[in-house]
Coordinates of C-alpha atoms and ligand atoms in Angstrom, one line a residue:
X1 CA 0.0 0.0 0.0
X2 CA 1.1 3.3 -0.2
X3 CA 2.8 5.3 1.6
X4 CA 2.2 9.6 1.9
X5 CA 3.5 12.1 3.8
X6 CA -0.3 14.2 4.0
X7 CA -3.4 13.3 1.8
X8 CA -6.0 16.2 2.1
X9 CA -9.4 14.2 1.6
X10 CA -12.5 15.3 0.0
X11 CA -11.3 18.7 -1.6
X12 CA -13.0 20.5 -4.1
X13 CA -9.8 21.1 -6.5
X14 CA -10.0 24.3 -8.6
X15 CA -7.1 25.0 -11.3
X16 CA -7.4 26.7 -14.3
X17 CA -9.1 24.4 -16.5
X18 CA -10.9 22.0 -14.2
X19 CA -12.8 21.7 -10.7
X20 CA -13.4 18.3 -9.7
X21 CA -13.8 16.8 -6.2
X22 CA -10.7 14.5 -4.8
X23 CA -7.9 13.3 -2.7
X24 CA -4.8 14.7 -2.9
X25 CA -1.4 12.6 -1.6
X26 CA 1.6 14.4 -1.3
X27 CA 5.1 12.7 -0.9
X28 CA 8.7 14.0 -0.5
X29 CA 6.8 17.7 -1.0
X30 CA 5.1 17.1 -4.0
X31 CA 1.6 15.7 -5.2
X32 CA 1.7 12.1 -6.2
X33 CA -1.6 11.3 -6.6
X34 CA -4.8 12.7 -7.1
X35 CA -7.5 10.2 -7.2
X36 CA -11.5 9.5 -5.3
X37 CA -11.2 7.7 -2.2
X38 CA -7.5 7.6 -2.7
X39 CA -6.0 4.5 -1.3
X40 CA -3.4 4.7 1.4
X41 CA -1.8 5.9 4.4
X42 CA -0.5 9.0 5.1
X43 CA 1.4 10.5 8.1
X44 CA -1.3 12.9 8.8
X45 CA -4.7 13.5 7.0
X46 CA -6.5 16.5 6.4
X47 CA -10.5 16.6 5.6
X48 CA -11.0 19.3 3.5
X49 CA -14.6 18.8 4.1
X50 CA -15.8 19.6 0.5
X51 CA -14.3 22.8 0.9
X52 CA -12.9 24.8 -2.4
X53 CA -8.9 24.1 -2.9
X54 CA -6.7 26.6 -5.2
X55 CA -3.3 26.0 -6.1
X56 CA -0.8 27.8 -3.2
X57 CA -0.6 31.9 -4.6
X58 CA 2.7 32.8 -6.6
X59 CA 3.2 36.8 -5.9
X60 CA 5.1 37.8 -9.1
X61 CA 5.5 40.9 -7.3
X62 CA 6.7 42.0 -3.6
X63 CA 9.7 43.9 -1.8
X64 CA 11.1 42.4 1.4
X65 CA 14.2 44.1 3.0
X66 CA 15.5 45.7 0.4
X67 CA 18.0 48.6 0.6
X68 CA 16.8 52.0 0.2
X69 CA 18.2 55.6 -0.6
X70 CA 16.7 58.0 1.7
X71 CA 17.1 56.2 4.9
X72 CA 13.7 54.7 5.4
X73 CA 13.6 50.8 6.2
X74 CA 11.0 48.1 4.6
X75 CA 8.7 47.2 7.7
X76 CA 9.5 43.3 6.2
X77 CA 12.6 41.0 6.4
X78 CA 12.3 37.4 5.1
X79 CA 11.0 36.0 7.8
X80 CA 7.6 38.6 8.2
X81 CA 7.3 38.6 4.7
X82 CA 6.8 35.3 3.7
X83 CA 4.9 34.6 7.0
X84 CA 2.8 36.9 5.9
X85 CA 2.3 35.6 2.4
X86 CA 1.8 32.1 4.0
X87 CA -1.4 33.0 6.1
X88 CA -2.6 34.7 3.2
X89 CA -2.1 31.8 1.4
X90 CA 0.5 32.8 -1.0
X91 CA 3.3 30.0 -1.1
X92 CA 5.7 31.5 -3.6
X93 CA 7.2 34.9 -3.7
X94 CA 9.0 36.8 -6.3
X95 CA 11.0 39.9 -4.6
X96 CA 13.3 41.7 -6.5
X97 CA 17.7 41.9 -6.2
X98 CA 18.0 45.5 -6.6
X99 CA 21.2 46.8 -8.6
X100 CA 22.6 50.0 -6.7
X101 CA 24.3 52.3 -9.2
X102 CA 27.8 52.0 -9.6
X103 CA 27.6 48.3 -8.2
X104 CA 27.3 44.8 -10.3
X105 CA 24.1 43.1 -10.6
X106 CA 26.2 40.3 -9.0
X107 CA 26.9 41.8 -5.8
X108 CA 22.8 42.4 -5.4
X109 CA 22.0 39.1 -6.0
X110 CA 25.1 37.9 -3.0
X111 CA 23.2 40.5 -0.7
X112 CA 19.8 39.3 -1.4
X113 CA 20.6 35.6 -0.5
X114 CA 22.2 36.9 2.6
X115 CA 19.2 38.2 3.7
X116 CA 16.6 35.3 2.1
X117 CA 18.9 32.9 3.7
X118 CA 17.9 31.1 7.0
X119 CA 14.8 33.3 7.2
X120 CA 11.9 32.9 4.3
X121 CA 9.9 30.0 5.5
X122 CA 8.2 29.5 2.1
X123 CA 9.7 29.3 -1.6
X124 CA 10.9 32.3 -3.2
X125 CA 12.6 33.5 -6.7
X126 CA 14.7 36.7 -7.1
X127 CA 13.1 39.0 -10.3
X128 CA 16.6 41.7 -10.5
X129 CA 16.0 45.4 -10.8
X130 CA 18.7 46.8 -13.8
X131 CA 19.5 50.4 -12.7
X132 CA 22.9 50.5 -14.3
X133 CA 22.4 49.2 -18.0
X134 CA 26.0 49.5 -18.8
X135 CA 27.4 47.6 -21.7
X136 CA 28.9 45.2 -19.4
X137 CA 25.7 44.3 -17.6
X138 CA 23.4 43.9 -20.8
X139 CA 26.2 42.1 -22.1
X140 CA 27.9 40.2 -19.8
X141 CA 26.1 40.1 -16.2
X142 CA 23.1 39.5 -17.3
X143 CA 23.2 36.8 -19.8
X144 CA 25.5 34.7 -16.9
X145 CA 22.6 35.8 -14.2
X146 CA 19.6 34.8 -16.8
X147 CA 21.7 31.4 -16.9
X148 CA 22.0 30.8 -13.3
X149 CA 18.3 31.3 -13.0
X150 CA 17.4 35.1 -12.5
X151 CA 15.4 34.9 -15.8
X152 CA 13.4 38.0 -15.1
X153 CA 14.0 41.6 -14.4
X154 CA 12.1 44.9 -13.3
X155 CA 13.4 48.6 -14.7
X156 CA 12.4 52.1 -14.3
X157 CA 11.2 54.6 -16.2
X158 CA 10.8 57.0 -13.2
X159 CA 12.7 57.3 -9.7
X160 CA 16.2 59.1 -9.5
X161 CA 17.9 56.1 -8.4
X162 CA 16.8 53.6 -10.9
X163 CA 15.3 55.3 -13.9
X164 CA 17.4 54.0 -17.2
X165 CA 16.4 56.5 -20.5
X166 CA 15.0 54.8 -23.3
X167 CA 18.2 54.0 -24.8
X168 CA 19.5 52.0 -22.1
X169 CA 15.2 50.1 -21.8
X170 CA 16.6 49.1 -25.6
X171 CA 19.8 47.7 -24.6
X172 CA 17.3 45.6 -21.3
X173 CA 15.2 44.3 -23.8
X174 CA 17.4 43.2 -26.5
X175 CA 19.2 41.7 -23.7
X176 CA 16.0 39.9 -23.0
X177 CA 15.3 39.0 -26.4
X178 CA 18.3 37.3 -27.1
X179 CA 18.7 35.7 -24.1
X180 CA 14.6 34.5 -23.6
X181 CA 14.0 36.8 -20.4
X182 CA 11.4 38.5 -19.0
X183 CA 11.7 42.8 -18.4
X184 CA 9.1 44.1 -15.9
X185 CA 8.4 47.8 -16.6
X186 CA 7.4 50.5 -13.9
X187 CA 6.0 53.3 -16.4
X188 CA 5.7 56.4 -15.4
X189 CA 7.3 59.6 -16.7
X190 CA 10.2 60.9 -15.1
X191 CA 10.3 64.6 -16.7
X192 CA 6.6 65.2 -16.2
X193 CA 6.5 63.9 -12.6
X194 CA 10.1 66.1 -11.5
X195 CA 7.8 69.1 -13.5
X196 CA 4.9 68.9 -11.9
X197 CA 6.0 68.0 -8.5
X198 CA 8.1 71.6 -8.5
X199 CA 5.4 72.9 -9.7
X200 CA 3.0 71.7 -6.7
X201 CA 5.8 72.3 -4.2
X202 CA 6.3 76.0 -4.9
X203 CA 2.7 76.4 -4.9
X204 CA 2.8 75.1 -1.2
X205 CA 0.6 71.6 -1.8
X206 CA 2.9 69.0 -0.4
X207 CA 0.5 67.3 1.5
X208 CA 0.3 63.3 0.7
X209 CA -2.8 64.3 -1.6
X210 CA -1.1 65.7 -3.6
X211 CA 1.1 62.5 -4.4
X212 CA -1.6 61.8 -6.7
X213 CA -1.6 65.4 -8.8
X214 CA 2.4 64.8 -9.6
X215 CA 1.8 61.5 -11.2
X216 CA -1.7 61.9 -13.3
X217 CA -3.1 59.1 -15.4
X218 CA -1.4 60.8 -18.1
X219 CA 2.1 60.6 -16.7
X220 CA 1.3 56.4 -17.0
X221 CA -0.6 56.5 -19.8
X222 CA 2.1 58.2 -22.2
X223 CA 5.1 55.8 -20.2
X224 CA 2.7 53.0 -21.0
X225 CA 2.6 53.5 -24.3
X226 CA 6.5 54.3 -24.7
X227 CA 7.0 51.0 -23.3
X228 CA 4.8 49.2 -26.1
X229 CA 6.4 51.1 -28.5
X230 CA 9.8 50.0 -27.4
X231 CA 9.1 46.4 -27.2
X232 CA 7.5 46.5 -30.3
X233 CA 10.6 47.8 -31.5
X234 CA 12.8 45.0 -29.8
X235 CA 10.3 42.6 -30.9
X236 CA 9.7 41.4 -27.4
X237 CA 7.3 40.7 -24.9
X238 CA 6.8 43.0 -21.5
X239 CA 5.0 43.0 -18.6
X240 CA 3.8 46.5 -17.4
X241 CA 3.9 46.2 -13.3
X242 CA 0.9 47.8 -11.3
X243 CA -1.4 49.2 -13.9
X244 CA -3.5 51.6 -12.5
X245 CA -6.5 53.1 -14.3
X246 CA -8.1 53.5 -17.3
X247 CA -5.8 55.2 -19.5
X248 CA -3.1 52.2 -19.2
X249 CA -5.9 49.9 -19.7
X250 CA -6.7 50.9 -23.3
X251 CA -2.8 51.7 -24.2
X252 CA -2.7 47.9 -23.5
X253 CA -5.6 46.6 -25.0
X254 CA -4.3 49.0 -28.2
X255 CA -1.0 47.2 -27.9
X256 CA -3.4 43.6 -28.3
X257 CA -5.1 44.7 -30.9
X258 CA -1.9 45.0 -32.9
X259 CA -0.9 41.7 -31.9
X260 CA 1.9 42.2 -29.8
X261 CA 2.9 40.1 -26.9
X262 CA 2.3 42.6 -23.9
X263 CA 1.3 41.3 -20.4
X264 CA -0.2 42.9 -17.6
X265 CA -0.3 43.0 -13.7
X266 CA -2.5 44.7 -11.6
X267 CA -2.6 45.0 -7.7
X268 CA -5.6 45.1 -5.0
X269 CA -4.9 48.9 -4.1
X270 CA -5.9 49.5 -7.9
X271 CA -9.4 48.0 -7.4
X272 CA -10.1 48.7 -3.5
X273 CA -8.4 51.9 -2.7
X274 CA -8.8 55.4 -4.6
X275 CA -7.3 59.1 -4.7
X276 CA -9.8 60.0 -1.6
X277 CA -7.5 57.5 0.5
X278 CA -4.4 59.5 0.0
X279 CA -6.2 62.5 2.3
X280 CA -9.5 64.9 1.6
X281 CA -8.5 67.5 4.3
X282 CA -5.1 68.5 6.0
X283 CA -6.8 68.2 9.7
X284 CA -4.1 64.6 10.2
X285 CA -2.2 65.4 6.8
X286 CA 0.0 62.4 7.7
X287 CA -3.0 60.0 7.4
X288 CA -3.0 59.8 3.9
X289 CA 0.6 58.9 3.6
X290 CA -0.4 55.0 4.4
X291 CA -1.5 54.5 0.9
X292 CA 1.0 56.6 -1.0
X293 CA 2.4 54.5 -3.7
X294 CA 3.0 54.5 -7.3
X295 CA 1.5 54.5 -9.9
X296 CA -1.1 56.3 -6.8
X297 CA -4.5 54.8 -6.6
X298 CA -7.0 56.7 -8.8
X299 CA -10.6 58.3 -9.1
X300 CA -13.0 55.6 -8.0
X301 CA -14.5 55.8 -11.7
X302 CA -11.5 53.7 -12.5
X303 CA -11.6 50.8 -10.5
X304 CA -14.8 49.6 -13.1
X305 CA -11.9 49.4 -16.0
X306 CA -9.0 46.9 -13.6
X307 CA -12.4 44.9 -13.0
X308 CA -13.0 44.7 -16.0
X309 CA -9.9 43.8 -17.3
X310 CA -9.6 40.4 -14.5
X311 CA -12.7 39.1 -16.6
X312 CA -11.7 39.7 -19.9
X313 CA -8.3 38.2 -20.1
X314 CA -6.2 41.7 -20.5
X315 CA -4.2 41.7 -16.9
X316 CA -2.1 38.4 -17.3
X317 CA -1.2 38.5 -13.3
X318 CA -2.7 40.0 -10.2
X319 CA 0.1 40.6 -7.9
X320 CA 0.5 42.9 -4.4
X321 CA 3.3 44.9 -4.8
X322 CA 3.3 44.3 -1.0
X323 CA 6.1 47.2 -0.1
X324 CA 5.5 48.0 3.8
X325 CA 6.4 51.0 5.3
X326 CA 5.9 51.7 9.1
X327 CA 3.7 54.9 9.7
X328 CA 5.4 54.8 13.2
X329 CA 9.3 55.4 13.8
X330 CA 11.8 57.4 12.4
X331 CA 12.6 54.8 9.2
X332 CA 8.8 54.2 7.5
X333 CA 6.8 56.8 6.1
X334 CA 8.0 59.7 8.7
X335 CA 11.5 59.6 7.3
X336 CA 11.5 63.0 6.1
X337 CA 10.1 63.8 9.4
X338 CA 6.4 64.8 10.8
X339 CA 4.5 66.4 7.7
X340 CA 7.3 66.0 5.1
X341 CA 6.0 67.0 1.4
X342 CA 4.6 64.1 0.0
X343 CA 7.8 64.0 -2.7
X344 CA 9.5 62.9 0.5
X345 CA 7.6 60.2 1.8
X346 CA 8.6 56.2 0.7
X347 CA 6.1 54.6 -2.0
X348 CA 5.0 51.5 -0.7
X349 CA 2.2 49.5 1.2
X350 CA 1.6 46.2 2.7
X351 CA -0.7 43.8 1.1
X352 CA 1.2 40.3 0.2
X353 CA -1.2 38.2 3.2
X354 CA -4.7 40.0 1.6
X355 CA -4.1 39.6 -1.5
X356 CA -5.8 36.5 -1.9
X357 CA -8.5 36.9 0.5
X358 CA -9.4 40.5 -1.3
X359 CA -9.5 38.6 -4.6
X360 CA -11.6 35.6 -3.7
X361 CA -13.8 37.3 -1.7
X362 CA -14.7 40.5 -4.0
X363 CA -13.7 38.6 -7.5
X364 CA -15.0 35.6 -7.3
X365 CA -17.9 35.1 -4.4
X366 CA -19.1 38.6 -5.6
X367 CA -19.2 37.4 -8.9
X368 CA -16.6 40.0 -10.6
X369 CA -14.5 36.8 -11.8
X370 CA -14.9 32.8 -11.8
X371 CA -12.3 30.5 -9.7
X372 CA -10.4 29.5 -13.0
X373 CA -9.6 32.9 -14.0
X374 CA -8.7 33.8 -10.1
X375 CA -6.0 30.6 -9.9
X376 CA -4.9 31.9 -13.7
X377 CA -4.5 35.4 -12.1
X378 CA -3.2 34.6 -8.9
X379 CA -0.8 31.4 -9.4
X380 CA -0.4 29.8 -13.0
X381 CA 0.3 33.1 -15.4
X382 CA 2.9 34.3 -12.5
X383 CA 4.0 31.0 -12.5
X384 CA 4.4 30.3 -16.4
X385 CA 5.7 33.6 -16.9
X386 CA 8.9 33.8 -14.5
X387 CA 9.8 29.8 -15.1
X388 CA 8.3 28.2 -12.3
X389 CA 5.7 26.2 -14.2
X390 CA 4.6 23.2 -13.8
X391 CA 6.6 23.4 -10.6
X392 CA 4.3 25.9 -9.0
X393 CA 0.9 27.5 -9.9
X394 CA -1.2 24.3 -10.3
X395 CA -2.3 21.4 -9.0
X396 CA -1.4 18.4 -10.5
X397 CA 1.2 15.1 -9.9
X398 CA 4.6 16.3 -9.8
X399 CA 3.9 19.5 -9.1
X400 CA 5.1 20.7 -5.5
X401 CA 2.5 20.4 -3.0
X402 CA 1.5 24.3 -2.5
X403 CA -2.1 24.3 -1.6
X404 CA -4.8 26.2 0.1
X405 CA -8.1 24.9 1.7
X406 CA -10.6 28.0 1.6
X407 CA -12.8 28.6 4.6
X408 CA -15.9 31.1 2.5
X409 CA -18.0 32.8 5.4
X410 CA -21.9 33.1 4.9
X411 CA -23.8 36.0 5.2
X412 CA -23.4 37.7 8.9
X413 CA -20.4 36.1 9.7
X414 CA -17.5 38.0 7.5
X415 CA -14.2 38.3 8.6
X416 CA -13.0 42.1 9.0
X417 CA -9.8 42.9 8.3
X418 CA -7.9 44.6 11.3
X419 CA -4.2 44.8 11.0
X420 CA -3.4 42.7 14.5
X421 CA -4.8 40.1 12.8
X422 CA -2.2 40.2 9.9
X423 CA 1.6 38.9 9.8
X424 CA 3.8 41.2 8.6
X425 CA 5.6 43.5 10.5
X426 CA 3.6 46.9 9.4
X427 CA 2.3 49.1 11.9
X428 CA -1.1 49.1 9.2
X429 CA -3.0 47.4 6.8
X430 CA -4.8 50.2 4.0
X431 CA -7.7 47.3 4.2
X432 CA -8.4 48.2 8.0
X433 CA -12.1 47.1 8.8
X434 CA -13.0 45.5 4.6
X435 CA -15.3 42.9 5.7
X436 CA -14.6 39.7 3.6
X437 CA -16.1 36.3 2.7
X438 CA -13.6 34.4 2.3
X439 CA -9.8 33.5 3.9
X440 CA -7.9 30.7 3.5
X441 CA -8.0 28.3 6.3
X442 CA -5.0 25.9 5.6
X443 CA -2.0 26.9 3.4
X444 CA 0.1 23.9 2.8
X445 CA 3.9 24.5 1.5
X446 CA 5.6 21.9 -0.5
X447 CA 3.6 19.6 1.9
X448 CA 4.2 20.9 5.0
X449 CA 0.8 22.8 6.9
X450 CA 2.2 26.3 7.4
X451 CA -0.9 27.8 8.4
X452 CA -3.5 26.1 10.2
X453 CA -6.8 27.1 12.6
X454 CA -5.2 31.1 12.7
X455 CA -1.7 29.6 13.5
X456 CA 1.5 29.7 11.5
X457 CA 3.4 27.1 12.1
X458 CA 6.7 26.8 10.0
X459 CA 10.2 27.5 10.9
X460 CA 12.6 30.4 9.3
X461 CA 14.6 29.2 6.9
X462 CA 12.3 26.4 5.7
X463 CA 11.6 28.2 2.7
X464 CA 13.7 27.3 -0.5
X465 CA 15.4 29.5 -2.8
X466 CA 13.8 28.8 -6.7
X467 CA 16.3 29.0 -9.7
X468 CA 13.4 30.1 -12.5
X469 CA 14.0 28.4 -16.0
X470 CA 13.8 30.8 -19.3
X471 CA 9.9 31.3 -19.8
X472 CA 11.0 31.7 -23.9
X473 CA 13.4 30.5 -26.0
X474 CA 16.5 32.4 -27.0
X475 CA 16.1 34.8 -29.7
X476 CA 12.6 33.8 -30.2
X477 CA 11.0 36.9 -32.4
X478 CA 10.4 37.5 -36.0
X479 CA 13.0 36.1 -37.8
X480 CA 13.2 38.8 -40.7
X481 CA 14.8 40.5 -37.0
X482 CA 17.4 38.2 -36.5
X483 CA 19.7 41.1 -36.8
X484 CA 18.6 42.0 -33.5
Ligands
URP1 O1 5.0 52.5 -4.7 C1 5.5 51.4 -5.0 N1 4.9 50.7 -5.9 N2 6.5 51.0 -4.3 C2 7.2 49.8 -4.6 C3 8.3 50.0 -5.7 C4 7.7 49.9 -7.0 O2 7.8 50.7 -7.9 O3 7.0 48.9 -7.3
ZN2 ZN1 7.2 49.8 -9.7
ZN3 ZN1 6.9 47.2 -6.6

């Protein structure tokens, strides 16, 4: 007879193209059977009761301890991070190795394993973040990293620190091209926002509102389009991180119309948060500095237009850009000091353990999105397009056993969302007091129950680091560019 490590019995297992109800066995950390009334024993059993079972989340996007400019310190290490991600049910994470100008891409990805190591206690990739596109790194670094397994990588088109002009986003994505990589691109402006932002200051608006006037929809919606263009050029694919509103919307679904192979992410604060939450009056003109981030959230009348784009099939991932900054202390949001202008304050919230709850609960028991298109969004398209497919982002044999068991909460009996509750290390949640339907109840981590009956239960440094594999072959393109 044989012989698993955990079966979970009677689940009702979603994926992207199936939901069926069955046992699942897991062995040595992956699933080796799924079968009714699977035959057996098992170390320990689980009754999932009928309840619904997704694949374990893969967030393609989220910063944990990673260095900074200005002083200020992410609120998350390793350990809080992926703690957090577990009891949210996320199981994989994808932060980034950030390149400090003047330094080798190299030398970020030794520091970021030095602080990964002996601390995440799920699995986790590195994306890189290019912020010195020499010749030598699009070149040389790069093409070795891409090798060894960082097969995708974030640049700027704003921030001091990491923008690269459009010359040096060429050199990235031929760099990519040839070498079958993924670029990540933060669109935004740079010019406009420094123009607009001086503007604002000598005006005197530098409260956190105002966050929102340097960095208008048309600031994204002009980078969004450079970017297309620029691939297009390249002849590659992209992914445009944390698309906000409207205007970004259509350059995309322009940019599908003509064919090209542009994907999409979008976060929760783009659907549940709005301008309004960056401040309406200056009576706590700190208060509004918990959602500052970028691209800022917009009007409400744009949150209709990210919904829409879940169902349809135009965002390819739904990730958290979880990037947590204490309001309390002298390294979070207060950096600059009590009431610094808004230029000064860091871009960043918390949001990689609500992710999933957010999603299920107001996309798919609100009936925004189905339960296939939520796995797709949440776990296989992050998973297929970094390289960690069929590894991660399904459930099937073979594939490691990352799994969540739902618990979905009638009416009356929602769960509201109060930052003690949460795991990470912030000092607040921009979801205080959301009432949801749905959280996950057991999240299971190549086999082993990490979160269980509100209890996390794994040990730092369980978590294994994930070389990714190319998500497309070298040089793939039209071949009339082979020039390229
Ligand atoms: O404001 C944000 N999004 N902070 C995190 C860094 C980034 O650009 O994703
Ligand atoms: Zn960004
Ligand atoms: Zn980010």
């Amino acid at each position: 007879m044989s012989k698993y490590d955990l079966i979970i019995r009677n689940a009702d297992i979603a994926t992207v193209g199936d939901r069926y109800r069955a046992d699942i066995g897991v062995r040595d950390g992956r699933i080796s059977a799924i079968a009714q009334g699977l035959e057996g024993q098992a170390v320990r059993e689980l009754d999932a009761g009928g309840r619904l079972v997704t694949p374990g989340g893969v967030d393609g996007h989220c910063h944990f301890d990673q260095p900074t400019s200005d002083g200020s310190r992410f609120a998350d290490d390793f350990f809080t991070g992926t703690r957090s991600a577990a009891c949210g049910g996320t199981t994989t994470v994808l932060p980034f190795a950030a390149q400090q100008r003047g330094h080798s891409l190299q030398e970020a990805v030794d520091d970021y394993h030095r602080r990964a190591e002996g601390k995440a206690v799920i699995d986790y990739a590195f994306h890189l973040i290019v912020s010195d596109a020499t010749r030598d790194v699009t070149q040389r670094e790069l093409p070795a990293l891409i090798e060894k397994g960082y097969t995708s990588f974030k640049i700027y088109m704003t921030y001091d620190d990491m923008k690269l002009d459009d010359r040096q986003v060429i050199e990235v994505l031929a760099a990519a091209r040839k070498h079958g990589a993924m670029t990540m691109i933060h669109a935004e402006n740079s010019d406009c926002i420094a123009w607009l932002t001086e503007q604002l200051l000598d005006a005197g608006l530098t409260a956190p509102r105002y966050h929102a006037s340097s960095r208008p929809m048309a600031v994204e919606r002009e980078a969004t389009h450079r970017a297309i263009a620029l691939a297009e050029l390249v002849d590659t694919p992209i992914l445009i991180v944390h698309v906000s509103g409207r205007e970004a919307v259509e350059q995309i679904h322009w940019a599908r119309g003509r064919g090209l192979p542009i994907h999409a992410e979008t976060c929760p604060q783009y659907l549940f948060l709005s301008a309004e939450d960056l401040g309406i009056d200056d009576a706590d003109p700190m208060h509004g500095a918990r959602c500052i981030c970028s691209p800022p959230p917009r009007d409400k009348a744009n949150q209709p237009f990210i919904w829409n784009g879940l169902a349809s099939g135009l965002f390819s991932i739904v990730s958290s850009d979880h990037a947590p900054f204490n309001m309390n202390g002298p390294d979070g949001k207060r950096v600059a000091g009590e009431n610094a202008s808004f230029d000064r304050i860091p871009n960043g919230i918390p949001g990689v353990e609500t992710r999933l709850p957010l999603l299920m609960s107001e996309g798919v028991l609100a009936g925004r999105i189905d339960v296939h298109r939520f796995v797709e969004l949440t776990a296989t398209n992050p998973s297929r397009l970094y390289g960690l497919y069929p590894r991660k982002g399904t459930i099937a044999v073979g594939s490691d056993a990352d799994l969540v068991i739902w618990d979905v909460f009638g009416e009356g009996e929602e769960r509201t969302i109060e930052n003690a509750m949460l795991h990470h290390a912030a000092d607040y949640t921009p979801y205080e007091g959301m009432k949801l339907r749905a959280w996950p109840a057991v999240t299971v981590s190549r086999g082993r129950v990490v979160w269980k009956d509100g209890e996390f239960q794994a040990e730092p440094g369980s978590g294994a680091f994930l070389p990714c594999l190319r998500p497309r072959a070298p040089n793939a393109g039209n071949p009339l560019q082979k020039w390229i």
